[in-house]
Amino acid sequence: MQYGLRRIGKIPFDINRRELYIYSGYRGKNVPDEPVEKLIDECLAELDEQADPKAVLRTEAIVRRSPGDFSIGDFAVKSEALGKNLFGCHAAILLGATLSTSIDLLLHRYSKLAITKSVIMQASAAAYIEAYLDAIMDQLREELKPEGLSLCPRFSPGFGDFGTEYQPAFLEAVDAKRYLGISLSGESQMLVPTKSVTAVIGIKGDNHA
Amino acid sequence: MRNFLKKIQDNKEFIYFDGGMGTYLQANGLKSGQLPETFNLDRPEVLKELAMAYAEAGANVLNTNTFGANRLKFPMDDPTYPLDQIVTSAVKNTAAVRDAYKKANPHRDVFVALDLGPTGKLLAPMGTLDFEEAVSIYSEVVRLGAEAGADCVLIETMSDTYELKAAVLAAKESCDLPVFATVIFSENGKLLTGGEPKGVVALLEGLGVDGLGVNCGLGPKEMKPIVAEIAKAASVPVIVNPNAGLPRVEGGVTYYDITPKDFAATMQEIATENPGVIGLGGCCGTTPDHIKALVDKMQGIRANPVIPCEDTVTSSGAVHVVLNEKPVIIGERINPTGKSKMKQALREDDLNYILNEGVTEEENGAHILDVNVGLPEIDEPSVLKRAVYELQGISSLPLQIDTSDFIAMEAAMRIYNGKPMINSVNGKQEVIKAVFPLVKKYGGVLVALLLDEEGIPTTVEGRMAIAEKIYAAADSYGVPRKDIVFDALVMTISTDSAAAKITLDTVRAITQTYGACTVLGVSNVSFGLPRRDLINTTFYALALENGLTAGIINPSSKAMKSVYDSFLAVRGYDNNCVSFIGGYADSISAEAELKKIKESGVVTSDTSGNTGTSPAVDDRSDIAKTPLGSAIIKGLKENCARLSKEMLSSGTDPLDVINSYIVPSLDVVGKGFEKNTIFLPQ
């Protein structure tokens, strides 16, 4: 594995439609009818055309002071939950990704003019960025496999005691404003563009585990 | 700072900008998370050393350490790092180096650039920062920097055109110094907010920057194709400040791998292969060694002069339209004239109605949206501004701001994200005086109506004379001629059979004489006639063939859209007819459609609201049987006058002539006109 910063642009991926149904509020036997399926297709086609998915990955060694107090490179964290997630990991990836502002324009458009479509677009865009991140992780897994390394699940600021107050430092660490155009909106510390993700991914040596 | 401006405008000598700062500050104790601008007060010696190293390396422009200096990060009332002290000390530190260096090297030009970076916040509606708040944030820094002695303003690393506009506007409004702006592109050649080089150049030149270009994000090699696009699109000097390659972070430290020698070699290629690349420097990871290698490498090479680009470009934040490349469609639907639903929506402040129209036009193939909200009973400046703001939140198309209210025009131009089209100016002195200063300040592609105080000339020569007058006005206000597009004025042929011919001939004359772009409100030609679609489509096709650039039409009208698409295919604008085939392979001909309609027994309306079959002329009542009534209803002017005089001389009471004959006859005409049974020539 290589430490340091890398950027990834558009790569091929498949959307998990079941996940998209769940994001749209369909659960169990409750499945979308034909008009909704058509809307989903429309939304995914628009996303394909408009989205400009981008990610920055920064791989750094983990330096632990205690299980819940550690640094990933110079990104210092105090979080039991993230510490637990990174148990057994010697390194971690700080990942920032976005679908870009063009998707916010679509979301804004439909929230004003077509409320049903806006719900489906929200769900589709969420499934879209998740699928993009899954594809990035698949690619990383392939790269790490020969070295006997594997990845932990993504862990984002806002999970457990890994609070959103870490967002500013996280964005700084991956130079998110410059390379992804991600910033924080006002007081709420929400990421803008809204379809953006920050996450920590632990790297584990199978032989160390 | 006339010297500097003259130097860069001469575009003979290269101007060297300095390079990176972050790595140097980190090496000198800047900690992770610490704001670099705090060094202005805490460690000025570090900054002065670096600036002096750049001056000695040959840099002509030394940037102040103010990239992130704004009141969001350094409030004025901050006890330790108040904004005024941060900015003032930054400029004074750098100016001290300039003065010291110049004292020892009086022949060398060294200037202090007040450096402005992004605020770190995304502007509304996508983010939360209000546009005017952004302008105010930048204005504050510019005023402080200019007072402290900066020689120019360098706005850099901007990735959002809206924030870029706020910064440039602030700089232009708050000081008289030269203003330069460079933006950061991704490897795909776009801004993070979607804008492309040509659109960014249009925006920046519209706002009147003295130089523009690209910095950060990429190394010189990756920047090459982007610089080529910028240099081709620009009419002002171009600045290129790349990183020393792509960053690599190890153990919390960022490395850039391109050596000074390789950096200088690629920069030399960039400077010699493109026109107008005058400003050369570096960004992240570049050091005084990189700048020295660059300056040495360029010894004895003269700068290529700027080759002004003559394209007529309008832009939004993400999209730009080159008007002179191929004909385009301006959507006409956002306009209350003759649309009772839109009037009602405007009166009820229902902007969603407008937004819906805009999205429909975009989906149906418009390239630019005309936005006209003019109704006497509304507050037009406020409504137009909000309409433009809301439209640019839901559509990525450039907008044409269409108003005769100059306050509304400025309000909308100011908050517009891009270089808008402006509809309109004309040959009247009063209008010229009101509109040109706005275009000079905010930038825009200006629609010029060929009429003046004397009215609308009835000859091609008359209209061309007004075009000359408008060009002269543009020259005197410093608005480039390429930003003027002429509206040759469409009058209905129902009142003047020669009207369309004059318009078409004027379009051709404008195209041939000036090579300028033209605009027409196409559907005016058929006002007062039945089956307006037939006249509109024919006129539109002829106008396109005579050189029309931008028809203001209803893109949802299949008939009009089919003329446009067919014209592009016939005239070779649609390579291999790909778009035409894509759009029409599955469609059926008009005859087949008619057959289907007949079979289903439904008579449809076309989109211009005219029914497909003309109803029989109605019973024109008893009045039509009287000689005067008949003359009025048939529109026989001379007969009306003669018959009225005869009645008066035969002793009929004049009031009786009016009340019993003229008024009832006009009433019949009015009703017939409403029902589309009587038409204007009648």
PDB file of C-alpha atoms in Angstrom, chain B residues 503-680:
ATOM      1  CA  THR B 503     -36.378  42.791 -41.181  1.00  0.00           C
ATOM      2  CA  LEU B 504     -34.858  39.945 -43.184  1.00  0.00           C
ATOM      3  CA  ASP B 505     -32.827  42.337 -45.313  1.00  0.00           C
ATOM      4  CA  THR B 506     -31.593  44.081 -42.170  1.00  0.00           C
ATOM      5  CA  VAL B 507     -30.517  40.766 -40.644  1.00  0.00           C
ATOM      6  CA  ARG B 508     -28.581  40.000 -43.817  1.00  0.00           C
ATOM      7  CA  ALA B 509     -27.037  43.463 -43.951  1.00  0.00           C
ATOM      8  CA  ILE B 510     -25.919  43.278 -40.298  1.00  0.00           C
ATOM      9  CA  THR B 511     -24.465  39.825 -40.838  1.00  0.00           C
ATOM     10  CA  GLN B 512     -22.632  40.788 -44.015  1.00  0.00           C
ATOM     11  CA  THR B 513     -21.491  44.260 -43.014  1.00  0.00           C
ATOM     12  CA  TYR B 514     -20.384  43.625 -39.442  1.00  0.00           C
ATOM     13  CA  GLY B 515     -20.329  39.856 -39.060  1.00  0.00           C
ATOM     14  CA  ALA B 516     -22.328  40.627 -35.932  1.00  0.00           C
ATOM     15  CA  CYS B 517     -24.883  38.451 -34.192  1.00  0.00           C
ATOM     16  CA  THR B 518     -28.593  39.138 -34.511  1.00  0.00           C
ATOM     17  CA  VAL B 519     -31.708  38.521 -32.453  1.00  0.00           C
ATOM     18  CA  LEU B 520     -35.367  38.492 -33.494  1.00  0.00           C
ATOM     19  CA  GLY B 521     -38.618  38.132 -31.597  1.00  0.00           C
ATOM     20  CA  VAL B 522     -39.778  35.854 -34.378  1.00  0.00           C
ATOM     21  CA  SER B 523     -43.466  35.337 -33.636  1.00  0.00           C
ATOM     22  CA  ASN B 524     -44.291  39.071 -33.773  1.00  0.00           C
ATOM     23  CA  VAL B 525     -44.346  38.664 -37.549  1.00  0.00           C
ATOM     24  CA  SER B 526     -47.731  36.957 -37.565  1.00  0.00           C
ATOM     25  CA  PHE B 527     -49.582  39.070 -35.032  1.00  0.00           C
ATOM     26  CA  GLY B 528     -53.175  39.509 -36.107  1.00  0.00           C
ATOM     27  CA  LEU B 529     -53.189  36.638 -38.599  1.00  0.00           C
ATOM     28  CA  PRO B 530     -54.763  33.181 -38.545  1.00  0.00           C
ATOM     29  CA  ARG B 531     -52.540  30.089 -38.406  1.00  0.00           C
ATOM     30  CA  ARG B 532     -49.674  32.051 -36.997  1.00  0.00           C
ATOM     31  CA  ASP B 533     -47.621  28.866 -36.920  1.00  0.00           C
ATOM     32  CA  LEU B 534     -47.465  28.818 -40.726  1.00  0.00           C
ATOM     33  CA  ILE B 535     -46.152  32.356 -40.983  1.00  0.00           C
ATOM     34  CA  ASN B 536     -43.852  32.006 -37.990  1.00  0.00           C
ATOM     35  CA  THR B 537     -42.127  28.884 -39.277  1.00  0.00           C
ATOM     36  CA  THR B 538     -41.621  30.288 -42.749  1.00  0.00           C
ATOM     37  CA  PHE B 539     -40.291  33.568 -41.433  1.00  0.00           C
ATOM     38  CA  TYR B 540     -38.040  31.800 -38.937  1.00  0.00           C
ATOM     39  CA  ALA B 541     -36.505  29.618 -41.655  1.00  0.00           C
ATOM     40  CA  LEU B 542     -35.894  32.657 -43.857  1.00  0.00           C
ATOM     41  CA  ALA B 543     -34.408  34.619 -40.978  1.00  0.00           C
ATOM     42  CA  LEU B 544     -32.015  31.791 -40.165  1.00  0.00           C
ATOM     43  CA  GLU B 545     -30.967  31.622 -43.796  1.00  0.00           C
ATOM     44  CA  ASN B 546     -30.356  35.372 -43.793  1.00  0.00           C
ATOM     45  CA  GLY B 547     -28.013  34.997 -40.830  1.00  0.00           C
ATOM     46  CA  LEU B 548     -30.180  35.137 -37.718  1.00  0.00           C
ATOM     47  CA  THR B 549     -28.156  34.086 -34.683  1.00  0.00           C
ATOM     48  CA  ALA B 550     -30.716  33.877 -31.926  1.00  0.00           C
ATOM     49  CA  GLY B 551     -34.431  33.522 -32.483  1.00  0.00           C
ATOM     50  CA  ILE B 552     -36.483  34.389 -29.433  1.00  0.00           C
ATOM     51  CA  ILE B 553     -39.059  31.637 -29.838  1.00  0.00           C
ATOM     52  CA  ASN B 554     -41.148  29.166 -27.901  1.00  0.00           C
ATOM     53  CA  PRO B 555     -38.950  26.057 -27.878  1.00  0.00           C
ATOM     54  CA  SER B 556     -41.969  23.990 -26.848  1.00  0.00           C
ATOM     55  CA  SER B 557     -43.553  24.742 -30.222  1.00  0.00           C
ATOM     56  CA  LYS B 558     -42.817  21.617 -32.215  1.00  0.00           C
ATOM     57  CA  ALA B 559     -43.224  23.501 -35.462  1.00  0.00           C
ATOM     58  CA  MET B 560     -40.608  26.127 -34.571  1.00  0.00           C
ATOM     59  CA  LYS B 561     -38.252  23.622 -33.048  1.00  0.00           C
ATOM     60  CA  SER B 562     -38.474  21.476 -36.173  1.00  0.00           C
ATOM     61  CA  VAL B 563     -37.495  24.464 -38.338  1.00  0.00           C
ATOM     62  CA  TYR B 564     -34.495  25.060 -36.127  1.00  0.00           C
ATOM     63  CA  ASP B 565     -33.419  21.422 -36.099  1.00  0.00           C
ATOM     64  CA  SER B 566     -33.941  21.050 -39.847  1.00  0.00           C
ATOM     65  CA  PHE B 567     -32.008  24.238 -40.555  1.00  0.00           C
ATOM     66  CA  LEU B 568     -29.022  23.004 -38.563  1.00  0.00           C
ATOM     67  CA  ALA B 569     -29.110  19.727 -40.489  1.00  0.00           C
ATOM     68  CA  VAL B 570     -29.490  21.400 -43.897  1.00  0.00           C
ATOM     69  CA  ARG B 571     -26.866  24.059 -43.260  1.00  0.00           C
ATOM     70  CA  GLY B 572     -24.246  21.637 -42.017  1.00  0.00           C
ATOM     71  CA  TYR B 573     -24.294  22.644 -38.353  1.00  0.00           C
ATOM     72  CA  ASP B 574     -25.441  19.163 -37.344  1.00  0.00           C
ATOM     73  CA  ASN B 575     -22.565  16.859 -38.162  1.00  0.00           C
ATOM     74  CA  ASN B 576     -23.838  13.734 -39.958  1.00  0.00           C
ATOM     75  CA  CYS B 577     -27.333  14.901 -38.927  1.00  0.00           C
ATOM     76  CA  VAL B 578     -26.761  13.135 -35.619  1.00  0.00           C
ATOM     77  CA  SER B 579     -28.995  15.467 -33.601  1.00  0.00           C
ATOM     78  CA  PHE B 580     -31.693  15.481 -36.252  1.00  0.00           C
ATOM     79  CA  ILE B 581     -31.814  11.717 -36.469  1.00  0.00           C
ATOM     80  CA  GLY B 582     -31.774  11.449 -32.694  1.00  0.00           C
ATOM     81  CA  GLY B 583     -34.656  13.888 -32.385  1.00  0.00           C
ATOM     82  CA  TYR B 584     -36.878  12.799 -35.233  1.00  0.00           C
ATOM     83  CA  ALA B 585     -36.207   9.156 -36.072  1.00  0.00           C
ATOM     84  CA  ASP B 586     -39.296   8.100 -34.136  1.00  0.00           C
ATOM     85  CA  SER B 587     -41.539  11.036 -35.000  1.00  0.00           C
ATOM     86  CA  ILE B 588     -44.267  11.094 -37.622  1.00  0.00           C
ATOM     87  CA  SER B 589     -44.956  13.623 -40.355  1.00  0.00           C
ATOM     88  CA  ALA B 590     -47.526  16.384 -40.020  1.00  0.00           C
ATOM     89  CA  GLU B 591     -49.824  14.638 -42.505  1.00  0.00           C
ATOM     90  CA  ALA B 592     -49.729  11.429 -40.527  1.00  0.00           C
ATOM     91  CA  GLU B 593     -50.436  13.381 -37.375  1.00  0.00           C
ATOM     92  CA  LEU B 594     -53.375  15.113 -39.025  1.00  0.00           C
ATOM     93  CA  LYS B 595     -54.744  11.777 -40.146  1.00  0.00           C
ATOM     94  CA  LYS B 596     -54.532  10.471 -36.637  1.00  0.00           C
ATOM     95  CA  ILE B 597     -56.315  13.526 -35.347  1.00  0.00           C
ATOM     96  CA  LYS B 598     -59.090  13.167 -37.897  1.00  0.00           C
ATOM     97  CA  GLU B 599     -59.507   9.541 -37.019  1.00  0.00           C
ATOM     98  CA  SER B 600     -59.806  10.338 -33.357  1.00  0.00           C
ATOM     99  CA  GLY B 601     -62.155  13.243 -34.063  1.00  0.00           C
ATOM    100  CA  VAL B 602     -60.222  15.645 -31.864  1.00  0.00           C
ATOM    101  CA  VAL B 603     -59.123  19.046 -33.059  1.00  0.00           C
ATOM    102  CA  THR B 604     -55.957  20.061 -31.292  1.00  0.00           C
ATOM    103  CA  SER B 605     -54.499  23.464 -30.671  1.00  0.00           C
ATOM    104  CA  ASP B 606     -50.948  24.111 -31.584  1.00  0.00           C
ATOM    105  CA  THR B 607     -48.760  25.720 -28.994  1.00  0.00           C
ATOM    106  CA  SER B 608     -49.297  29.253 -30.183  1.00  0.00           C
ATOM    107  CA  GLY B 609     -52.894  28.857 -29.120  1.00  0.00           C
ATOM    108  CA  ASN B 610     -54.425  28.913 -32.595  1.00  0.00           C
ATOM    109  CA  THR B 611     -56.925  26.232 -33.420  1.00  0.00           C
ATOM    110  CA  GLY B 612     -56.065  24.037 -36.325  1.00  0.00           C
ATOM    111  CA  THR B 613     -59.313  24.718 -38.114  1.00  0.00           C
ATOM    112  CA  SER B 614     -60.686  28.193 -38.626  1.00  0.00           C
ATOM    113  CA  PRO B 615     -64.272  28.579 -37.422  1.00  0.00           C
ATOM    114  CA  ALA B 616     -66.796  30.141 -39.788  1.00  0.00           C
ATOM    115  CA  VAL B 617     -67.094  33.911 -39.760  1.00  0.00           C
ATOM    116  CA  ASP B 618     -69.860  34.762 -37.282  1.00  0.00           C
ATOM    117  CA  ASP B 619     -73.088  36.564 -37.945  1.00  0.00           C
ATOM    118  CA  ARG B 620     -72.061  40.164 -38.102  1.00  0.00           C
ATOM    119  CA  SER B 621     -75.523  41.390 -37.062  1.00  0.00           C
ATOM    120  CA  ASP B 622     -77.614  44.116 -38.615  1.00  0.00           C
ATOM    121  CA  ILE B 623     -74.954  46.748 -38.373  1.00  0.00           C
ATOM    122  CA  ALA B 624     -72.957  44.883 -41.018  1.00  0.00           C
ATOM    123  CA  LYS B 625     -75.764  45.432 -43.428  1.00  0.00           C
ATOM    124  CA  THR B 626     -75.526  49.237 -43.240  1.00  0.00           C
ATOM    125  CA  PRO B 627     -73.045  50.775 -45.680  1.00  0.00           C
ATOM    126  CA  LEU B 628     -70.902  52.476 -42.990  1.00  0.00           C
ATOM    127  CA  GLY B 629     -71.011  49.452 -40.694  1.00  0.00           C
ATOM    128  CA  SER B 630     -69.974  47.175 -43.530  1.00  0.00           C
ATOM    129  CA  ALA B 631     -67.089  49.495 -44.473  1.00  0.00           C
ATOM    130  CA  ILE B 632     -65.795  49.600 -40.915  1.00  0.00           C
ATOM    131  CA  ILE B 633     -66.045  45.854 -40.405  1.00  0.00           C
ATOM    132  CA  LYS B 634     -64.305  45.183 -43.692  1.00  0.00           C
ATOM    133  CA  GLY B 635     -61.631  47.747 -42.870  1.00  0.00           C
ATOM    134  CA  LEU B 636     -62.212  49.906 -45.948  1.00  0.00           C
ATOM    135  CA  LYS B 637     -60.638  53.119 -44.686  1.00  0.00           C
ATOM    136  CA  GLU B 638     -61.511  55.470 -47.530  1.00  0.00           C
ATOM    137  CA  ASN B 639     -65.082  54.220 -47.728  1.00  0.00           C
ATOM    138  CA  CYS B 640     -65.536  54.820 -44.008  1.00  0.00           C
ATOM    139  CA  ALA B 641     -64.486  58.436 -44.314  1.00  0.00           C
ATOM    140  CA  ARG B 642     -66.615  59.015 -47.397  1.00  0.00           C
ATOM    141  CA  LEU B 643     -69.747  57.333 -45.990  1.00  0.00           C
ATOM    142  CA  SER B 644     -69.440  59.191 -42.667  1.00  0.00           C
ATOM    143  CA  LYS B 645     -69.150  62.539 -44.475  1.00  0.00           C
ATOM    144  CA  GLU B 646     -72.188  61.681 -46.614  1.00  0.00           C
ATOM    145  CA  MET B 647     -74.264  60.859 -43.569  1.00  0.00           C
ATOM    146  CA  LEU B 648     -73.214  64.088 -41.830  1.00  0.00           C
ATOM    147  CA  SER B 649     -73.995  66.216 -44.905  1.00  0.00           C
ATOM    148  CA  SER B 650     -77.397  64.524 -45.267  1.00  0.00           C
ATOM    149  CA  GLY B 651     -78.257  65.866 -41.812  1.00  0.00           C
ATOM    150  CA  THR B 652     -77.702  62.863 -39.535  1.00  0.00           C
ATOM    151  CA  ASP B 653     -76.759  63.941 -36.014  1.00  0.00           C
ATOM    152  CA  PRO B 654     -72.955  63.490 -35.542  1.00  0.00           C
ATOM    153  CA  LEU B 655     -73.433  61.736 -32.175  1.00  0.00           C
ATOM    154  CA  ASP B 656     -75.880  59.427 -33.813  1.00  0.00           C
ATOM    155  CA  VAL B 657     -73.266  58.493 -36.439  1.00  0.00           C
ATOM    156  CA  ILE B 658     -70.865  57.581 -33.646  1.00  0.00           C
ATOM    157  CA  ASN B 659     -73.264  55.814 -31.291  1.00  0.00           C
ATOM    158  CA  SER B 660     -75.455  54.017 -33.796  1.00  0.00           C
ATOM    159  CA  TYR B 661     -72.948  53.121 -36.473  1.00  0.00           C
ATOM    160  CA  ILE B 662     -69.257  53.466 -35.577  1.00  0.00           C
ATOM    161  CA  VAL B 663     -69.339  52.112 -32.008  1.00  0.00           C
ATOM    162  CA  PRO B 664     -71.442  49.007 -32.779  1.00  0.00           C
ATOM    163  CA  SER B 665     -69.308  48.276 -35.839  1.00  0.00           C
ATOM    164  CA  LEU B 666     -66.047  48.520 -33.867  1.00  0.00           C
ATOM    165  CA  ASP B 667     -67.611  46.276 -31.263  1.00  0.00           C
ATOM    166  CA  VAL B 668     -68.150  43.619 -33.943  1.00  0.00           C
ATOM    167  CA  VAL B 669     -64.542  44.024 -35.047  1.00  0.00           C
ATOM    168  CA  GLY B 670     -63.264  43.715 -31.479  1.00  0.00           C
ATOM    169  CA  LYS B 671     -65.256  40.559 -30.809  1.00  0.00           C
ATOM    170  CA  GLY B 672     -64.194  39.051 -34.101  1.00  0.00           C
ATOM    171  CA  PHE B 673     -60.566  39.793 -33.303  1.00  0.00           C
ATOM    172  CA  GLU B 674     -60.882  38.083 -29.945  1.00  0.00           C
ATOM    173  CA  LYS B 675     -62.430  35.013 -31.540  1.00  0.00           C
ATOM    174  CA  ASN B 676     -59.821  34.902 -34.308  1.00  0.00           C
ATOM    175  CA  THR B 677     -62.500  35.459 -36.958  1.00  0.00           C
ATOM    176  CA  ILE B 678     -61.341  38.913 -38.009  1.00  0.00           C
ATOM    177  CA  PHE B 679     -57.667  39.631 -38.618  1.00  0.00           C
ATOM    178  CA  LEU B 680     -55.643  42.790 -38.636  1.00  0.00           C
TER     179      LEU B 680
END
